[in-house]
Tab-separated table of C-alpha atoms in Angstrom:
chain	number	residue	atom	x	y	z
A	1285	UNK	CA	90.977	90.660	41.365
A	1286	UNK	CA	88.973	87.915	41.169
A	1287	UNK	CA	87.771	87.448	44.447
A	1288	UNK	CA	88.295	84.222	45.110
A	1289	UNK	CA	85.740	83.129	42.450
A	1290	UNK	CA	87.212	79.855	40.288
A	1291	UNK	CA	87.392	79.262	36.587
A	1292	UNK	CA	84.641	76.598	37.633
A	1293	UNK	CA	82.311	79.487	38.831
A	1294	UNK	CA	82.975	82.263	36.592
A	1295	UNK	CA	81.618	78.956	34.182
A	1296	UNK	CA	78.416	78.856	36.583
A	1297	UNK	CA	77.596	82.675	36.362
A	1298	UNK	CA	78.390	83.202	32.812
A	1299	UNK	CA	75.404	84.631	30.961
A	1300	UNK	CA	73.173	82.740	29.524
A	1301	UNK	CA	71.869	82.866	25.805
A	1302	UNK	CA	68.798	85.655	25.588
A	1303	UNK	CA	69.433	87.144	29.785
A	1304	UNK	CA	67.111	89.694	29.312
A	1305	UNK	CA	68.964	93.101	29.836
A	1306	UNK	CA	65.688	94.754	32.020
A	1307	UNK	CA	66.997	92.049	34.599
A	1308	UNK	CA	70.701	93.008	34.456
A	1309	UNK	CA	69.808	96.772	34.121
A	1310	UNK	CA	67.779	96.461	37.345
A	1311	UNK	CA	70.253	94.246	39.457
A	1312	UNK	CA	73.189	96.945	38.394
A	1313	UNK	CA	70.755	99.762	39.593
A	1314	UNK	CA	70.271	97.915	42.752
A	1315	UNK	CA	74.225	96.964	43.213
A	1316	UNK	CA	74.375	100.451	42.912
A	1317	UNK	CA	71.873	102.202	44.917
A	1318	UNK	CA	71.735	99.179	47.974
A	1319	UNK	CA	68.132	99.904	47.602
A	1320	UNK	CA	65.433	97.495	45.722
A	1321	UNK	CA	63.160	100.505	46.287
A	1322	UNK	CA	65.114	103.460	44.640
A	1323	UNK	CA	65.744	100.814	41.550
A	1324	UNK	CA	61.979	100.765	41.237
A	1325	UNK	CA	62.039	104.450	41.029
A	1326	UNK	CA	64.107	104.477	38.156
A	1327	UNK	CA	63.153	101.852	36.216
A	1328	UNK	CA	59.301	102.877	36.704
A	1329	UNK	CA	58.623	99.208	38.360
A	1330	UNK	CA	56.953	98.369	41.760
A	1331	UNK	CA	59.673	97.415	44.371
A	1332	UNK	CA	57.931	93.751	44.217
A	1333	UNK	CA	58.292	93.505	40.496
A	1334	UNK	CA	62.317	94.165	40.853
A	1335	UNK	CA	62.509	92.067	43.583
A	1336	UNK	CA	60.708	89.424	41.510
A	1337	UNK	CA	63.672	90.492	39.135
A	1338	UNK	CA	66.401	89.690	41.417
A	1339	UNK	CA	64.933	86.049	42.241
A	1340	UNK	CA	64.646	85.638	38.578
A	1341	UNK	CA	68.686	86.680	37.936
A	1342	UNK	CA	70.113	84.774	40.863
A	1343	UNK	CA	67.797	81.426	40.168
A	1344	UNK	CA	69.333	81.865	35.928
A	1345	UNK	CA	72.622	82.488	37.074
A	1346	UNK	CA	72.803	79.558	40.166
A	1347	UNK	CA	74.354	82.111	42.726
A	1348	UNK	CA	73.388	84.700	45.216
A	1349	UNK	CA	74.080	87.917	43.924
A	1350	UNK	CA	73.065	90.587	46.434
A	1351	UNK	CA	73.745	90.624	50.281
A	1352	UNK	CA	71.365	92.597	53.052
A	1353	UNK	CA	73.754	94.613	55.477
A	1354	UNK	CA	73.657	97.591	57.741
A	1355	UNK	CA	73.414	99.929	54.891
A	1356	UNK	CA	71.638	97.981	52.645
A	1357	UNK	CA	71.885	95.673	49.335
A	1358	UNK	CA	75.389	94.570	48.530
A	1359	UNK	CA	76.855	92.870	46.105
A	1360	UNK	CA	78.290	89.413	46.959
A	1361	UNK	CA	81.515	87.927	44.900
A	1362	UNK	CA	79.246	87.009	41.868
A	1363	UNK	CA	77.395	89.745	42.098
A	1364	UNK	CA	80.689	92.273	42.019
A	1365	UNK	CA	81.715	89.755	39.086
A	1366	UNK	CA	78.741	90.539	36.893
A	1367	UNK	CA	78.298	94.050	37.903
A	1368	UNK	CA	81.027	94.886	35.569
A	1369	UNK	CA	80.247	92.799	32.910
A	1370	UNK	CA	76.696	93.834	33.314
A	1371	UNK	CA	77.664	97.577	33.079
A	1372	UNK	CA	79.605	96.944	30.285
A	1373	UNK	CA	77.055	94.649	28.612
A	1374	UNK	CA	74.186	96.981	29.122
A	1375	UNK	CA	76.461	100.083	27.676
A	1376	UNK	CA	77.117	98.064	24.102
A	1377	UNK	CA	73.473	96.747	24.052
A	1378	UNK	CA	72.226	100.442	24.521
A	1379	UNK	CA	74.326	101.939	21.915
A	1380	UNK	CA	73.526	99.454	19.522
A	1381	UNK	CA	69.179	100.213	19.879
A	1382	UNK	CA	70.103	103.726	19.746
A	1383	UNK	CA	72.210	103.591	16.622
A	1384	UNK	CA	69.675	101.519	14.733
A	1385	UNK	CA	66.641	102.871	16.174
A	1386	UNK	CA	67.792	107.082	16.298
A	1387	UNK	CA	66.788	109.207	13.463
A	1388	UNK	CA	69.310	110.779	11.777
A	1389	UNK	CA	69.797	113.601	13.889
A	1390	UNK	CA	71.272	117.220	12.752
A	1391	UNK	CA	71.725	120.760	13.789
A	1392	UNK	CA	72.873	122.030	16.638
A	1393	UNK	CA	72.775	120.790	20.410
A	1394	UNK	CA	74.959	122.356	23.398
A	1395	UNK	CA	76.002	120.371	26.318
A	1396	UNK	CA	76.907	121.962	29.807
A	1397	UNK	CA	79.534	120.140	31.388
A	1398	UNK	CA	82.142	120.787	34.858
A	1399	UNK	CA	85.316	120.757	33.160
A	1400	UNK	CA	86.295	118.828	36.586
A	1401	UNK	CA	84.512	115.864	34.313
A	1402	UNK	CA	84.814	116.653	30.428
A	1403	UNK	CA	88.505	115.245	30.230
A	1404	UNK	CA	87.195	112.255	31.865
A	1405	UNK	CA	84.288	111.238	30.303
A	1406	UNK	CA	83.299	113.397	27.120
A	1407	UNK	CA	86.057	112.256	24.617
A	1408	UNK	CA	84.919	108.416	24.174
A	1409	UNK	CA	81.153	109.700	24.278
A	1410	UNK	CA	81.494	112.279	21.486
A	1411	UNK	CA	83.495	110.456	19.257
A	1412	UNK	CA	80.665	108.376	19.712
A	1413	UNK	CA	77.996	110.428	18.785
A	1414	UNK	CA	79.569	112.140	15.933
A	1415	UNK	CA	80.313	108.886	14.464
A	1416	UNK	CA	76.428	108.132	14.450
A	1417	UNK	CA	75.071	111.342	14.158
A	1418	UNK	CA	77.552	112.923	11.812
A	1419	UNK	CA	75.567	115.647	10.669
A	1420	UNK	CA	75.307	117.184	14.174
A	1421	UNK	CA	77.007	119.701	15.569
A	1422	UNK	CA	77.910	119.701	19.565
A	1423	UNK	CA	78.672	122.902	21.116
A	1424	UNK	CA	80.518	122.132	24.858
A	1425	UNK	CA	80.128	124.559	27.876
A	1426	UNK	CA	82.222	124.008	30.387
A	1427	UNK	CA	81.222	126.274	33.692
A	1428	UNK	CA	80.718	125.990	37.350
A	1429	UNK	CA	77.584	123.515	38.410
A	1430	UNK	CA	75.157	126.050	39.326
A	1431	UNK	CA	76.229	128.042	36.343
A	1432	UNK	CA	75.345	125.445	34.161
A	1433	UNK	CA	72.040	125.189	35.888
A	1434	UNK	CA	71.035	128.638	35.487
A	1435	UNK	CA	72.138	128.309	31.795
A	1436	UNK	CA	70.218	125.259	31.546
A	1437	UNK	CA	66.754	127.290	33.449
A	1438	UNK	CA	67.313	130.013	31.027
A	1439	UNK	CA	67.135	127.743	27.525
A	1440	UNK	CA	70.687	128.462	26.719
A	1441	UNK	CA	71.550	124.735	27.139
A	1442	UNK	CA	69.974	121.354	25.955
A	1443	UNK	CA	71.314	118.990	28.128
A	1444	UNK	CA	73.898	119.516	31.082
A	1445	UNK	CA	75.788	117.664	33.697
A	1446	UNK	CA	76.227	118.761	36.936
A	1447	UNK	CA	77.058	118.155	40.469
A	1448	UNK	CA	74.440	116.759	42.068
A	1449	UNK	CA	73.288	119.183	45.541
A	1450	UNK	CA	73.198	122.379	43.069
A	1451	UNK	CA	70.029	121.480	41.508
A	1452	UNK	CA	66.619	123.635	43.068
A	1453	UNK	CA	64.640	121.661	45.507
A	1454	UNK	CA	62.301	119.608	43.226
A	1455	UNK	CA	64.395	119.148	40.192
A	1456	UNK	CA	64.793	115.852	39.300
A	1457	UNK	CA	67.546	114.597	37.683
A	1458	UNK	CA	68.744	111.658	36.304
A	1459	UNK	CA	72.303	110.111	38.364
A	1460	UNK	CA	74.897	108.879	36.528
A	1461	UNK	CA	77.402	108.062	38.518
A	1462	UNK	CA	78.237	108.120	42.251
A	1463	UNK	CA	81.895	107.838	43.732
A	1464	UNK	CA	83.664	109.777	46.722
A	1465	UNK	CA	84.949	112.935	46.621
A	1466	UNK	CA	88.768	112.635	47.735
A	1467	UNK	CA	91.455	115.074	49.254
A	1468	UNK	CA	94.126	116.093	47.146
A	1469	UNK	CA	97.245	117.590	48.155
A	1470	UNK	CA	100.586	118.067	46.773
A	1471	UNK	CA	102.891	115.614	46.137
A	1472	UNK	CA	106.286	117.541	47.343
A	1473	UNK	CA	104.885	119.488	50.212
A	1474	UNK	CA	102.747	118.373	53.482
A	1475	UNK	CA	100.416	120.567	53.147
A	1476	UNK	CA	97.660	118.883	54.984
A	1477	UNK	CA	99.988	119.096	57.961
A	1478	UNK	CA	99.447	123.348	57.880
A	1479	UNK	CA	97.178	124.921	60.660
A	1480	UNK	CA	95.084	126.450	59.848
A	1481	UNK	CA	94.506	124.436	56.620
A	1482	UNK	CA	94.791	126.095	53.836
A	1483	UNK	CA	92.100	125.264	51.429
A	1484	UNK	CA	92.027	126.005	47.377
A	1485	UNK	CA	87.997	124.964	46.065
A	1486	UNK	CA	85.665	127.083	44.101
A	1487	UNK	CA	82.922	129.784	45.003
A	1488	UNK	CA	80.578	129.679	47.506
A	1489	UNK	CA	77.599	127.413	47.988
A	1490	UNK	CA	79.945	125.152	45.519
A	1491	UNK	CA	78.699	121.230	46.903
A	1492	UNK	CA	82.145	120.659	46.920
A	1493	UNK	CA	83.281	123.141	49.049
A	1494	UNK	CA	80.465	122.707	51.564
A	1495	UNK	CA	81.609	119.371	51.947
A	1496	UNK	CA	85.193	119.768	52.688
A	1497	UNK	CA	84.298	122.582	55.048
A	1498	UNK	CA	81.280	120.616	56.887
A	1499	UNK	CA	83.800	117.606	57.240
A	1500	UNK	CA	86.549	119.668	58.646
A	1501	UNK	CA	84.414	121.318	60.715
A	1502	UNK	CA	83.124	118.130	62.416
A	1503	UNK	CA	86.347	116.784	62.887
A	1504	UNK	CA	87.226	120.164	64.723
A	1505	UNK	CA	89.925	120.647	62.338
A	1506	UNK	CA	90.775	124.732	61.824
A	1507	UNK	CA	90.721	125.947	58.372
A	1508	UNK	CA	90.946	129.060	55.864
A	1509	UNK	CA	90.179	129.903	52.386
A	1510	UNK	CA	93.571	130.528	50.548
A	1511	UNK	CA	92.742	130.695	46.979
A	1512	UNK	CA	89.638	129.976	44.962
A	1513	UNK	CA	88.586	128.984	41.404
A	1514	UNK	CA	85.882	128.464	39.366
A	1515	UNK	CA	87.150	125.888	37.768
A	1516	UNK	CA	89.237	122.258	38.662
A	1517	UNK	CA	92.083	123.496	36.409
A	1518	UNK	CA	92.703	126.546	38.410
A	1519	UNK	CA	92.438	124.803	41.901
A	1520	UNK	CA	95.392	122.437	40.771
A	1521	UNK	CA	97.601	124.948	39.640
A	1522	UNK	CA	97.430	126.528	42.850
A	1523	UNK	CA	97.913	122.710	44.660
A	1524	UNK	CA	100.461	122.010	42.103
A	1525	UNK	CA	102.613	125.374	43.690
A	1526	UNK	CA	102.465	123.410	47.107
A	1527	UNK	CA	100.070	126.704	48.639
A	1528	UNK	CA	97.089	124.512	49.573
A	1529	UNK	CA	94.868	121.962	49.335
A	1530	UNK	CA	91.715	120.942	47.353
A	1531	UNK	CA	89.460	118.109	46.872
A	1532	UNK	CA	88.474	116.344	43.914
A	1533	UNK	CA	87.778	112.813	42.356
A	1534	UNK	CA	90.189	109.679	42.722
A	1535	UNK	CA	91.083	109.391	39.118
A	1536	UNK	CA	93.489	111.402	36.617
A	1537	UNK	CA	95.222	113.339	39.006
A	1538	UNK	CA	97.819	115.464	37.123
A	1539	UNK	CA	101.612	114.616	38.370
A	1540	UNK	CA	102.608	116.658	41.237
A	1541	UNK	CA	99.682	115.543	43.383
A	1542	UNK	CA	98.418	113.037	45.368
A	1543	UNK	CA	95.377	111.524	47.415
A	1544	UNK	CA	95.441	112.240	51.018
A	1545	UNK	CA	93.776	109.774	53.068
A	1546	UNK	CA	92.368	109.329	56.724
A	1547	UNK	CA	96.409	107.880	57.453
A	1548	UNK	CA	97.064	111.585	56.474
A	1549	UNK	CA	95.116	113.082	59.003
A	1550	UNK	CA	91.892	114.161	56.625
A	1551	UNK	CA	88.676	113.751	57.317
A	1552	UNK	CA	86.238	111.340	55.126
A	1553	UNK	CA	84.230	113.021	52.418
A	1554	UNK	CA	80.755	112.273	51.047
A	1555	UNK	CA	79.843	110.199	48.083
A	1556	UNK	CA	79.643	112.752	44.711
A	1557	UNK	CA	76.804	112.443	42.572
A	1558	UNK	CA	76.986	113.682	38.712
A	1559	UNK	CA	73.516	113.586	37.125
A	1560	UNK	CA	71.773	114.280	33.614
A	1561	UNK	CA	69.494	116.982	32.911
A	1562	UNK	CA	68.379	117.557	29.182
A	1563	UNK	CA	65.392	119.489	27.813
A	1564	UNK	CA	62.939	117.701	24.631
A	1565	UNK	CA	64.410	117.580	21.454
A	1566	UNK	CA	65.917	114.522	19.129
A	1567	UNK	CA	69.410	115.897	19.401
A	1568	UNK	CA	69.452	116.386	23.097
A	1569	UNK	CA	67.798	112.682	23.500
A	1570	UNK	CA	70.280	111.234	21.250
A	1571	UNK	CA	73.268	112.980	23.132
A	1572	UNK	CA	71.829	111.904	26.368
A	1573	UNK	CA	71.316	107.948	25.421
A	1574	UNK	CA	75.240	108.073	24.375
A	1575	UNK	CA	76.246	109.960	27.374
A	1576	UNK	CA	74.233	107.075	30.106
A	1577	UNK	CA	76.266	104.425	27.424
A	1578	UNK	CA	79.642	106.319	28.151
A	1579	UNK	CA	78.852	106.372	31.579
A	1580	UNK	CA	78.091	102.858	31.852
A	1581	UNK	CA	81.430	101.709	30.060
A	1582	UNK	CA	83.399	103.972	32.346
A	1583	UNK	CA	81.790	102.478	35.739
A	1584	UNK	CA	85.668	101.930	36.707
A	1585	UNK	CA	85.480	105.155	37.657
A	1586	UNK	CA	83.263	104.927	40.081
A	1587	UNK	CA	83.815	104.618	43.741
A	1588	UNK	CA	83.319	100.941	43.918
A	1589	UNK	CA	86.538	101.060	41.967
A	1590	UNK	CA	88.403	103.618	42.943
């Protein structure tokens, strides 16, 4: 989809030689966030220093880029144009300062991870890092979110990623992506049509599962727990046996089930939020600059996509 943007003005807003990458790194953390403000946060500038940013970008580039709206910043045409290619530009450049600039790393680091998310993302970004840091050895736990968190509290971890909302008040974390969390039903059987509905999501307190119940309560729509879960693998099987229904992202849904939407009857979900927490060490650091590069090559994933 191009959006209506000509060969002439993909021309206009192609980059130009030495676009410094703080400007595109700030603009995609703007697209992102709608917010000039929570760009500054990350990026450790004052709001009027990014918004100097965004002047600069648009006047290089000959073309509006961002769009003030009811719920902020948007992108405009251009600006959805380069988004991608700024994602994607950003993830090379990244990987290429770590890879020169990263001291050969060894030993032993172990990354928490959902397994809702380590199909998705991990393979590309640890084929990645072993290829760089070949004399390192990854050890992958995949667990619940708040398990992982408690691992992470208690040492056993170096680095995790989790669902954002599990985290102890205070913690700050680093997001990594944002997309909406979808209904998912099965293919063969309307189960969404079932009153009350029978729901398959994970334990208690799970951010997921407070979601789909708060939405279903506001819509006034009845509900029980059927089965539960503790992990994404287990909730399908049950789905895929046509006994319930679960929620989940909008990507790599196995065969046998399917998106339910608003036309469906379902209520809307909230926006997801996977973010980066990682404790001091050279191995953890080097795993977590090749996990935001992953991330950023992977943007399609995101909601804005999906």
């Amino acid at each position: 989809m191009n959006f209506g943007i000509s060969d002439a003005d993909v021309v206009m807003i192609s980059i130009p030689a030495g676009l410094d990458p703080d400007l595109l790194r700030s603009f995609v953390l703007v697209a992102e966030g709608g917010s000039v403000t929570r760009a500054a946060a990350r990026v450790g500038r004052t709001q009027s220093a990014v918004s100097m940013q965004m002047r600069r970008l648009e006047e290089a580039l000959g073309q509006p880029l961002l769009l003030r709206g009811p719920k902020g910043l948007s992108p405009t045409p251009h600006g959805v144009w380069l988004l991608d290619r700024a994602r994607r530009l950003l993830a090379m450049h990244d990987e290429i300062v770590t890879n020169f600039r990263s001291p050969e790393i060894s030993g032993h680091v172990r990354l928490g991870c959902p397994d809702d998310y380590a199909l998705l993302w991990l393979p590309p970004i640890l084929a990645r890092f072993a290829e760089a840091h070949p004399a390192a050895e990854v050890e992958v736990v995949c667990l619940p979110s708040t398990a992982l968190l408690h691992c992470f509290d208690k040492g056993e971890l170096d680095l995790t990623l989790f669902s954002a909302g599990n985290e102890a008040p205070g913690v700050q974390a680093e997001t990594l992506w944002r997309g909406p969390l979808r209904w998912v039903g099965p293919a063969a059987r309307p189960m969404h049509l079932v009153r009350p509905l029978p729901l398959v999501l994970c334990h208690t307190g799970c951010t997921w599962r407070v979601a789909a119940t708060n939405a279903l309560g506001k819509a006034g729509m009845p509900w029980r727990m059927a089965y539960s879960s503790a992990s994404q693998t287990g909730t399908h099987a049950v789905v895929l046996a046509g006994l319930g229904v679960t929620v989940g992202l909008s990507v790599a849904l196995p065969a046998g089930l399917r998106l339910l939407s608003p036309e469906d009857g379902m209520p809307d979900l909230p926006e997801l939020e996977i973010a980066l927490l990682q404790h001091p060490g050279a191995a953890a650091a080097a795993l977590a600059d090749h996990i935001r590069a992953g991330f950023g090559e992977q943007s399609g994933f995101s909601a804005r996509a999906a």
